CSV table of N, CA and C and ligand atoms in Angstrom, one decimal:
chain,number,residue,atom,x,y,z
A,381,MET,N,-48.4,109.2,107.5
A,381,MET,CA,-49.6,108.6,108.0
A,381,MET,C,-49.6,107.1,107.7
A,382,ARG,N,-50.0,106.3,108.6
A,382,ARG,CA,-50.1,104.9,108.4
A,382,ARG,C,-51.2,104.6,107.4
A,383,ALA,N,-50.9,103.5,106.6
A,383,ALA,CA,-51.9,103.2,105.6
A,383,ALA,C,-53.2,102.8,106.2
A,384,ALA,N,-54.3,103.4,105.8
A,384,ALA,CA,-55.6,103.1,106.4
A,384,ALA,C,-56.2,101.8,105.9
A,385,PRO,N,-57.0,101.2,106.8
A,385,PRO,CA,-57.5,99.9,106.4
A,385,PRO,C,-58.6,99.9,105.5
A,386,LEU,N,-58.4,100.4,104.2
A,386,LEU,CA,-59.4,100.4,103.2
A,386,LEU,C,-59.9,99.0,102.9
A,387,GLY,N,-59.0,98.1,102.8
A,387,GLY,CA,-59.3,96.7,102.5
A,387,GLY,C,-60.3,96.2,103.5
A,388,ALA,N,-60.1,96.5,104.8
A,388,ALA,CA,-60.9,96.1,105.9
A,388,ALA,C,-62.3,96.6,105.7
A,389,LEU,N,-62.4,97.9,105.4
A,389,LEU,CA,-63.7,98.6,105.2
A,389,LEU,C,-64.4,98.0,104.0
A,390,LEU,N,-63.7,97.7,102.9
A,390,LEU,CA,-64.4,97.2,101.7
A,390,LEU,C,-64.8,95.8,102.0
A,391,ALA,N,-64.0,95.0,102.7
A,391,ALA,CA,-64.4,93.7,103.1
A,391,ALA,C,-65.7,93.7,103.9
A,392,LEU,N,-65.8,94.7,104.8
A,392,LEU,CA,-67.0,94.9,105.6
A,392,LEU,C,-68.1,95.3,104.8
A,393,ALA,N,-67.8,96.2,103.8
A,393,ALA,CA,-68.9,96.7,102.9
A,393,ALA,C,-69.4,95.5,102.1
A,394,CYS,N,-68.5,94.7,101.6
A,394,CYS,CA,-69.0,93.5,100.7
A,394,CYS,C,-69.8,92.6,101.6
A,395,TRP,N,-69.3,92.4,102.8
A,395,TRP,CA,-70.1,91.5,103.7
A,395,TRP,C,-71.5,92.1,103.9
A,396,GLY,N,-71.5,93.4,104.1
A,396,GLY,CA,-72.8,94.1,104.3
A,396,GLY,C,-73.7,93.9,103.1
A,397,ALA,N,-73.1,94.0,101.9
A,397,ALA,CA,-74.0,93.8,100.7
A,397,ALA,C,-74.5,92.4,100.6
A,398,GLY,N,-73.6,91.4,100.9
A,398,GLY,CA,-74.0,90.0,100.9
A,398,GLY,C,-75.1,89.7,101.9
A,399,ALA,N,-75.0,90.4,103.0
A,399,ALA,CA,-76.0,90.1,104.1
A,399,ALA,C,-77.3,90.9,103.9
A,400,ALA,N,-77.3,91.7,102.8
A,400,ALA,CA,-78.4,92.6,102.7
A,400,ALA,C,-79.8,91.9,102.6
A,401,ALA,N,-79.8,90.7,102.1
A,401,ALA,CA,-81.0,89.9,102.0
A,401,ALA,C,-81.6,89.7,103.4
A,402,GLN,N,-80.8,89.5,104.4
A,402,GLN,CA,-81.3,89.4,105.7
A,402,GLN,C,-81.5,90.7,106.5
A,403,GLN,N,-81.0,91.8,105.9
A,403,GLN,CA,-81.1,93.1,106.5
A,403,GLN,C,-82.1,94.0,105.8
A,404,PRO,N,-83.2,94.1,106.3
A,404,PRO,CA,-84.2,94.9,105.7
A,404,PRO,C,-83.8,96.4,105.6
A,405,ALA,N,-83.0,96.9,106.6
A,405,ALA,CA,-82.8,98.3,106.7
A,405,ALA,C,-81.8,98.8,105.7
A,406,GLY,N,-82.1,100.0,105.0
A,406,GLY,CA,-81.1,100.7,104.2
A,406,GLY,C,-81.0,100.1,102.8
A,407,PRO,N,-80.6,101.0,101.9
A,407,PRO,CA,-80.3,100.5,100.5
A,407,PRO,C,-79.0,99.8,100.4
A,408,ALA,N,-78.8,99.1,99.2
A,408,ALA,CA,-77.6,98.3,99.0
A,408,ALA,C,-76.4,99.3,99.1
A,409,LEU,N,-75.3,98.8,99.5
A,409,LEU,CA,-74.1,99.6,99.6
A,409,LEU,C,-73.5,99.8,98.2
A,410,ASP,N,-73.1,101.1,98.0
A,410,ASP,CA,-72.4,101.4,96.7
A,410,ASP,C,-70.9,101.5,97.0
A,411,VAL,N,-70.2,100.4,96.7
A,411,VAL,CA,-68.8,100.4,97.2
A,411,VAL,C,-68.0,101.5,96.5
A,412,ALA,N,-68.3,101.8,95.2
A,412,ALA,CA,-67.5,102.8,94.5
A,412,ALA,C,-67.7,104.2,95.2
A,413,SER,N,-68.9,104.4,95.6
A,413,SER,CA,-69.2,105.7,96.2
A,413,SER,C,-68.5,105.8,97.6
A,414,ILE,N,-68.6,104.7,98.3
A,414,ILE,CA,-67.9,104.6,99.6
A,414,ILE,C,-66.4,104.9,99.5
A,415,GLU,N,-65.8,104.3,98.4
A,415,GLU,CA,-64.4,104.5,98.2
A,415,GLU,C,-64.1,106.0,97.8
A,416,ARG,N,-64.9,106.6,97.0
A,416,ARG,CA,-64.7,108.0,96.6
A,416,ARG,C,-64.9,108.9,97.9
A,417,GLY,N,-65.8,108.5,98.7
A,417,GLY,CA,-66.1,109.3,99.9
A,417,GLY,C,-64.9,109.2,100.9
A,418,ARG,N,-64.3,108.1,100.9
A,418,ARG,CA,-63.1,107.9,101.8
A,418,ARG,C,-62.0,108.8,101.3
A,419,ALA,N,-61.8,108.8,99.9
A,419,ALA,CA,-60.7,109.6,99.4
A,419,ALA,C,-61.0,111.1,99.7
A,420,LEU,N,-62.2,111.5,99.6
A,420,LEU,CA,-62.5,113.0,99.9
A,420,LEU,C,-62.3,113.3,101.4
A,421,LEU,N,-62.7,112.4,102.3
A,421,LEU,CA,-62.4,112.6,103.7
A,421,LEU,C,-61.0,112.7,104.0
A,422,ALA,N,-60.2,111.9,103.3
A,422,ALA,CA,-58.7,111.9,103.5
A,422,ALA,C,-58.0,113.1,102.9
A,423,ASN,N,-58.7,113.8,102.0
A,423,ASN,CA,-58.0,114.9,101.3
A,423,ASN,C,-57.9,116.2,102.1
A,424,ARG,N,-56.7,116.4,102.7
A,424,ARG,CA,-56.5,117.5,103.6
A,424,ARG,C,-56.6,118.8,102.8
A,425,HIS,N,-56.3,118.8,101.6
A,425,HIS,CA,-56.4,120.0,100.8
A,425,HIS,C,-57.8,120.4,100.4
A,426,GLU,N,-58.5,119.4,100.0
A,426,GLU,CA,-59.9,119.7,99.4
A,426,GLU,C,-60.9,119.9,100.5
A,427,THR,N,-60.9,119.0,101.5
A,427,THR,CA,-62.0,119.0,102.5
A,427,THR,C,-61.5,119.3,103.9
A,428,GLY,N,-60.3,118.7,104.3
A,428,GLY,CA,-59.8,118.9,105.6
A,428,GLY,C,-60.6,118.3,106.7
A,429,CYS,N,-61.5,117.4,106.4
A,429,CYS,CA,-62.4,116.8,107.5
A,429,CYS,C,-61.6,116.2,108.6
A,430,VAL,N,-60.5,115.4,108.2
A,430,VAL,CA,-59.8,114.7,109.3
A,430,VAL,C,-58.8,115.7,110.1
A,431,LEU,N,-58.7,116.9,109.6
A,431,LEU,CA,-58.0,117.9,110.4
A,431,LEU,C,-58.8,118.2,111.7
A,432,CYS,N,-60.1,118.2,111.6
A,432,CYS,CA,-61.0,118.6,112.7
A,432,CYS,C,-61.7,117.4,113.4
A,433,HIS,N,-61.8,116.3,112.7
A,433,HIS,CA,-62.6,115.2,113.2
A,433,HIS,C,-61.8,113.9,113.3
A,434,VAL,N,-62.0,113.1,114.3
A,434,VAL,CA,-61.6,111.7,114.3
A,434,VAL,C,-62.7,111.0,113.5
A,435,VAL,N,-62.2,110.2,112.4
A,435,VAL,CA,-63.1,109.5,111.6
A,435,VAL,C,-62.7,108.0,111.6
A,436,PRO,N,-63.6,107.1,111.9
A,436,PRO,CA,-63.2,105.7,111.9
A,436,PRO,C,-62.6,105.3,110.5
A,437,GLY,N,-61.5,104.5,110.5
A,437,GLY,CA,-60.9,104.1,109.3
A,437,GLY,C,-59.6,105.0,109.0
A,438,PHE,N,-59.4,106.1,109.8
A,438,PHE,CA,-58.3,106.9,109.6
A,438,PHE,C,-57.4,106.9,110.8
A,439,ALA,N,-56.1,106.8,110.6
A,439,ALA,CA,-55.2,106.6,111.7
A,439,ALA,C,-55.1,107.9,112.6
A,440,ALA,N,-55.2,109.1,111.9
A,440,ALA,CA,-55.0,110.3,112.6
A,440,ALA,C,-56.3,111.2,112.4
A,441,GLY,N,-56.7,111.9,113.5
A,441,GLY,CA,-57.8,112.8,113.3
A,441,GLY,C,-57.7,114.0,114.3
A,442,GLY,N,-58.4,115.1,113.9
A,442,GLY,CA,-58.3,116.2,114.8
A,442,GLY,C,-59.4,116.3,115.8
A,443,GLU,N,-59.3,117.2,116.7
A,443,GLU,CA,-60.3,117.3,117.8
A,443,GLU,C,-61.0,118.6,117.9
A,444,LEU,N,-61.0,119.4,116.8
A,444,LEU,CA,-61.7,120.7,116.9
A,444,LEU,C,-63.2,120.4,116.8
A,445,GLY,N,-63.6,119.4,116.1
A,445,GLY,CA,-65.0,118.9,116.0
A,445,GLY,C,-65.2,117.6,116.7
A,446,PRO,N,-66.4,117.2,116.9
A,446,PRO,CA,-66.7,115.9,117.6
A,446,PRO,C,-66.2,114.7,116.7
A,447,SER,N,-65.9,113.6,117.4
A,447,SER,CA,-65.6,112.4,116.6
A,447,SER,C,-66.8,112.0,115.8
A,448,LEU,N,-66.5,111.5,114.6
A,448,LEU,CA,-67.6,111.0,113.7
A,448,LEU,C,-67.9,109.5,113.9
A,449,ALA,N,-67.3,108.9,114.9
A,449,ALA,CA,-67.6,107.5,115.2
A,449,ALA,C,-69.0,107.4,115.6
A,450,GLY,N,-69.8,106.5,115.0
A,450,GLY,CA,-71.2,106.2,115.3
A,450,GLY,C,-72.1,107.3,114.8
A,451,ILE,N,-71.6,108.1,113.9
A,451,ILE,CA,-72.5,109.2,113.4
A,451,ILE,C,-73.7,108.6,112.6
A,452,ALA,N,-73.5,107.5,112.0
A,452,ALA,CA,-74.6,106.9,111.2
A,452,ALA,C,-75.8,106.5,112.1
A,453,GLN,N,-75.5,106.2,113.4
A,453,GLN,CA,-76.6,105.7,114.3
A,453,GLN,C,-77.3,106.9,114.8
A,454,ARG,N,-76.8,108.1,114.6
A,454,ARG,CA,-77.4,109.3,115.3
A,454,ARG,C,-78.5,110.0,114.4
A,455,GLY,N,-78.7,109.5,113.2
A,455,GLY,CA,-79.7,110.1,112.4
A,455,GLY,C,-79.7,109.6,111.0
A,456,PRO,N,-80.7,110.0,110.2
A,456,PRO,CA,-80.8,109.6,108.8
A,456,PRO,C,-79.8,110.2,107.9
A,457,ALA,N,-79.5,109.6,106.8
A,457,ALA,CA,-78.5,110.0,105.9
A,457,ALA,C,-78.8,111.5,105.4
A,458,ASP,N,-80.0,111.8,105.1
A,458,ASP,CA,-80.3,113.2,104.6
A,458,ASP,C,-79.9,114.3,105.6
A,459,GLN,N,-80.1,114.0,106.9
A,459,GLN,CA,-79.8,115.0,107.9
A,459,GLN,C,-78.2,115.1,108.0
A,460,LEU,N,-77.6,113.9,107.9
A,460,LEU,CA,-76.1,113.9,107.9
A,460,LEU,C,-75.6,114.8,106.7
A,461,ARG,N,-76.2,114.6,105.6
A,461,ARG,CA,-75.8,115.3,104.4
A,461,ARG,C,-75.9,116.8,104.6
A,462,GLN,N,-77.1,117.2,105.2
A,462,GLN,CA,-77.3,118.6,105.4
A,462,GLN,C,-76.3,119.2,106.3
A,463,ARG,N,-75.9,118.5,107.3
A,463,ARG,CA,-75.0,119.0,108.3
A,463,ARG,C,-73.6,119.2,107.7
A,464,ILE,N,-73.3,118.3,106.7
A,464,ILE,CA,-72.0,118.5,106.1
A,464,ILE,C,-72.0,119.6,105.0
A,465,ALA,N,-73.2,119.7,104.3
A,465,ALA,CA,-73.4,120.7,103.3
A,465,ALA,C,-73.3,122.1,103.9
A,466,ASP,N,-73.9,122.3,105.0
A,466,ASP,CA,-73.9,123.6,105.6
A,466,ASP,C,-74.2,123.5,107.1
A,467,ALA,N,-73.1,123.5,107.9
A,467,ALA,CA,-73.2,123.3,109.3
A,467,ALA,C,-73.8,124.5,110.0
A,468,ARG,N,-73.9,125.6,109.2
A,468,ARG,CA,-74.5,126.9,109.8
A,468,ARG,C,-76.0,126.7,110.1
A,469,LEU,N,-76.6,125.7,109.4
A,469,LEU,CA,-78.1,125.5,109.6
A,469,LEU,C,-78.4,125.2,111.1
A,470,LEU,N,-77.5,124.5,111.8
A,470,LEU,CA,-77.7,124.2,113.2
A,470,LEU,C,-76.9,125.1,114.1
A,471,ASN,N,-75.8,125.6,113.6
A,471,ASN,CA,-75.1,126.6,114.5
A,471,ASN,C,-74.5,127.7,113.6
A,472,PRO,N,-75.1,128.8,113.6
A,472,PRO,CA,-74.7,129.9,112.6
A,472,PRO,C,-73.2,130.3,112.9
A,473,HIS,N,-72.7,130.0,114.1
A,473,HIS,CA,-71.3,130.5,114.4
A,473,HIS,C,-70.3,129.3,114.4
A,474,THR,N,-70.7,128.2,113.8
A,474,THR,CA,-69.8,127.1,113.7
A,474,THR,C,-68.5,127.4,113.0
A,475,ILE,N,-67.4,126.8,113.4
A,475,ILE,CA,-66.2,126.9,112.7
A,475,ILE,C,-66.0,125.9,111.5
A,476,MET,N,-67.0,125.0,111.4
A,476,MET,CA,-66.9,124.0,110.3
A,476,MET,C,-67.2,124.7,109.0
A,477,PRO,N,-66.3,124.5,108.0
A,477,PRO,CA,-66.5,125.2,106.7
A,477,PRO,C,-67.8,124.8,106.1
A,478,VAL,N,-68.3,125.6,105.2
A,478,VAL,CA,-69.5,125.3,104.4
A,478,VAL,C,-69.1,124.5,103.1
A,479,TYR,N,-69.6,123.3,102.9
A,479,TYR,CA,-69.1,122.5,101.8
A,479,TYR,C,-70.1,122.5,100.6
A,480,GLY,N,-71.4,122.7,100.9
A,480,GLY,CA,-72.4,122.4,99.9
A,480,GLY,C,-73.0,123.5,99.2
A,481,ASN,N,-72.7,124.8,99.6
A,481,ASN,CA,-73.2,125.9,98.9
A,481,ASN,C,-72.2,127.1,99.0
A,482,ALA,N,-72.4,128.1,98.2
A,482,ALA,CA,-71.5,129.2,98.2
A,482,ALA,C,-72.1,130.5,98.7
A,483,LYS,N,-73.2,130.3,99.4
A,483,LYS,CA,-73.9,131.5,99.9
A,483,LYS,C,-73.3,132.1,101.2
A,484,GLY,N,-73.2,133.4,101.2
A,484,GLY,CA,-72.8,134.0,102.5
A,484,GLY,C,-71.3,133.8,102.9
A,485,LEU,N,-70.5,133.3,101.9
A,485,LEU,CA,-69.1,133.2,102.2
A,485,LEU,C,-68.3,134.5,102.0
A,486,GLN,N,-67.3,134.6,102.8
A,486,GLN,CA,-66.5,135.9,102.7
A,486,GLN,C,-65.0,135.5,102.3
A,487,SER,N,-64.4,136.5,101.7
A,487,SER,CA,-63.0,136.4,101.3
A,487,SER,C,-62.7,135.2,100.5
A,488,VAL,N,-63.6,134.9,99.5
A,488,VAL,CA,-63.3,133.8,98.6
A,488,VAL,C,-62.5,134.3,97.4
A,489,ALA,N,-61.4,133.5,97.1
A,489,ALA,CA,-60.6,133.9,96.0
A,489,ALA,C,-61.4,133.9,94.7
A,490,PRO,N,-61.1,134.9,93.9
A,490,PRO,CA,-62.0,135.1,92.7
A,490,PRO,C,-62.2,133.8,91.9
A,491,ALA,N,-61.2,133.0,91.8
A,491,ALA,CA,-61.3,131.8,91.0
A,491,ALA,C,-62.3,130.8,91.5
A,492,TYR,N,-62.7,130.9,92.8
A,492,TYR,CA,-63.6,130.0,93.5
A,492,TYR,C,-64.9,130.5,93.8
A,493,GLN,N,-65.1,131.8,93.5
A,493,GLN,CA,-66.4,132.4,93.9
A,493,GLN,C,-67.6,131.8,93.2
A,494,GLY,N,-68.7,131.6,94.0
A,494,GLY,CA,-69.9,131.0,93.4
A,494,GLY,C,-69.9,129.5,93.3
A,495,GLN,N,-68.8,128.9,93.8
A,495,GLN,CA,-68.7,127.4,93.7
A,495,GLN,C,-68.7,126.8,95.0
A,496,PRO,N,-69.5,125.8,95.3
A,496,PRO,CA,-69.4,125.0,96.6
A,496,PRO,C,-68.1,124.2,96.6
A,497,VAL,N,-67.6,123.9,97.8
A,497,VAL,CA,-66.3,123.1,97.9
A,497,VAL,C,-66.6,121.7,97.3
A,498,LEU,N,-67.7,121.1,97.7
A,498,LEU,CA,-68.0,119.8,97.3
A,498,LEU,C,-69.2,119.8,96.3
A,499,SER,N,-69.1,118.9,95.3
A,499,SER,CA,-70.3,118.7,94.4
A,499,SER,C,-71.3,117.9,95.1
A,500,ALA,N,-72.5,117.8,94.5
A,500,ALA,CA,-73.6,117.0,95.1
A,500,ALA,C,-73.1,115.5,95.2
A,501,GLN,N,-72.4,115.1,94.2
A,501,GLN,CA,-71.9,113.7,94.2
A,501,GLN,C,-70.9,113.5,95.3
A,502,GLY,N,-70.0,114.5,95.5
A,502,GLY,CA,-69.0,114.5,96.6
A,502,GLY,C,-69.7,114.3,98.0
A,503,LEU,N,-70.7,115.1,98.2
A,503,LEU,CA,-71.5,115.0,99.4
A,503,LEU,C,-72.1,113.6,99.6
A,504,ASP,N,-72.7,113.1,98.5
A,504,ASP,CA,-73.3,111.8,98.6
A,504,ASP,C,-72.2,110.7,98.9
A,505,ASP,N,-71.0,110.9,98.4
A,505,ASP,CA,-70.0,109.9,98.6
A,505,ASP,C,-69.5,109.9,100.0
A,506,ILE,N,-69.3,111.1,100.6
A,506,ILE,CA,-68.9,111.2,102.0
A,506,ILE,C,-70.0,110.6,102.9
A,507,VAL,N,-71.2,110.9,102.6
A,507,VAL,CA,-72.3,110.3,103.4
A,507,VAL,C,-72.3,108.8,103.3
A,508,ALA,N,-72.0,108.3,102.1
A,508,ALA,CA,-72.0,106.9,101.8
A,508,ALA,C,-70.9,106.2,102.7
A,509,TYR,N,-69.8,106.8,102.8
A,509,TYR,CA,-68.7,106.3,103.6
A,509,TYR,C,-69.1,106.3,105.1
A,510,LEU,N,-69.7,107.4,105.6
A,510,LEU,CA,-70.0,107.5,107.0
A,510,LEU,C,-71.2,106.6,107.3
A,511,MET,N,-72.1,106.4,106.4
A,511,MET,CA,-73.3,105.6,106.7
A,511,MET,C,-72.8,104.1,106.7
A,512,ALA,N,-71.8,103.8,105.8
A,512,ALA,CA,-71.4,102.4,105.7
A,512,ALA,C,-70.7,101.9,107.0
A,513,LEU,N,-70.2,102.9,107.8
A,513,LEU,CA,-69.5,102.5,109.0
A,513,LEU,C,-70.5,101.8,110.0
A,514,ALA,N,-71.8,102.1,109.8
A,514,ALA,CA,-72.7,101.5,110.7
A,514,ALA,C,-73.1,100.1,110.4
A,515,ARG,N,-72.7,99.6,109.2
A,515,ARG,CA,-73.1,98.3,108.8
A,515,ARG,C,-72.3,97.2,109.5
B,446,LIG,C1,-62.4,123.6,110.9
B,446,LIG,C2,-62.8,122.4,111.5
B,446,LIG,C3,-63.8,121.5,110.8
B,446,LIG,C4,-63.6,120.9,109.5
B,446,LIG,C5,-62.5,121.1,108.5
B,446,LIG,C6,-64.8,120.0,109.4
B,446,LIG,N1,-65.6,120.1,110.5
B,446,LIG,FE1,-67.3,119.0,110.8
B,446,LIG,N2,-67.6,119.9,112.6
B,446,LIG,C7,-66.7,120.9,113.1
B,446,LIG,C8,-67.3,121.3,114.4
B,446,LIG,C9,-66.6,122.3,115.4
B,446,LIG,C10,-68.5,120.6,114.6
B,446,LIG,C11,-69.5,120.7,115.7
B,446,LIG,C12,-70.8,121.4,115.3
B,446,LIG,C13,-70.8,122.9,115.5
B,446,LIG,O1,-69.8,123.6,115.3
B,446,LIG,O2,-71.9,123.4,115.9
B,446,LIG,C14,-68.7,119.8,113.4
B,446,LIG,C15,-69.7,118.9,113.2
B,446,LIG,C16,-69.8,118.0,112.2
B,446,LIG,C17,-70.8,117.0,112.1
B,446,LIG,C18,-72.0,116.7,113.0
B,446,LIG,C19,-71.4,115.9,114.2
B,446,LIG,C20,-72.4,115.5,115.2
B,446,LIG,O3,-71.9,114.8,116.2
B,446,LIG,O4,-73.5,115.8,115.1
B,446,LIG,C21,-70.5,116.2,111.0
B,446,LIG,C22,-71.3,115.0,110.5
B,446,LIG,C23,-69.3,116.8,110.4
B,446,LIG,N3,-68.9,117.8,111.1
B,446,LIG,C24,-68.7,116.3,109.3
B,446,LIG,C25,-67.6,116.9,108.6
B,446,LIG,C26,-67.1,116.5,107.3
B,446,LIG,C27,-67.6,115.3,106.5
B,446,LIG,C28,-66.1,117.4,107.0
B,446,LIG,C29,-65.3,117.4,105.7
B,446,LIG,C30,-66.1,117.5,104.5
B,446,LIG,C31,-66.0,118.3,108.1
B,446,LIG,N4,-66.9,118.0,109.1
B,446,LIG,C32,-65.0,119.3,108.2
B,446,LIG,C33,-65.5,121.3,112.6
B,446,LIG,C34,-65.0,120.9,111.4
């Protein structure tokens, strides 16, 4: 995989933070959270997001799910977080894995039973990355 333009994103994020005084919308950018979110999105083992989605900032992306380009403009952060935590809320038959809770899952290996794939912090970090793309 080609090296992704993290520097470019962070430069953009820093610019966004600097310009925050003129931008009334949204809280200040948390660059550390954005960076952790990027790492989680990139992790094919832990999340697999880029196996199914085209995500801005990543050279390669899958097409089983919709592109996440412009996702921040499509709704508020808490709704985005809910969709990632449990996509079954909107589509009970979705193929997207459940990341934010361990309810109703089948065939889970004993070592992982009762645990969500992502922690609350992990969900926040992924949302931070996706919301920062809009700045
Ligand atoms: C197995 C494939 C798959 C994986 C892995 C996956 N998704 Fe999805 N995702 C989908 C599909 C398919 C949809 C379309 C919604 C549906 O199924 O109803 C979707 C929908 C979404 C949406 C809503 C998009 C919109 O346009 O409204 C978001 C946001 C999203 N996924 C984020 C993620 C994130 C973040 C991860 C990793 C933590 C991830 N997805 C992992 C398949 C996947």
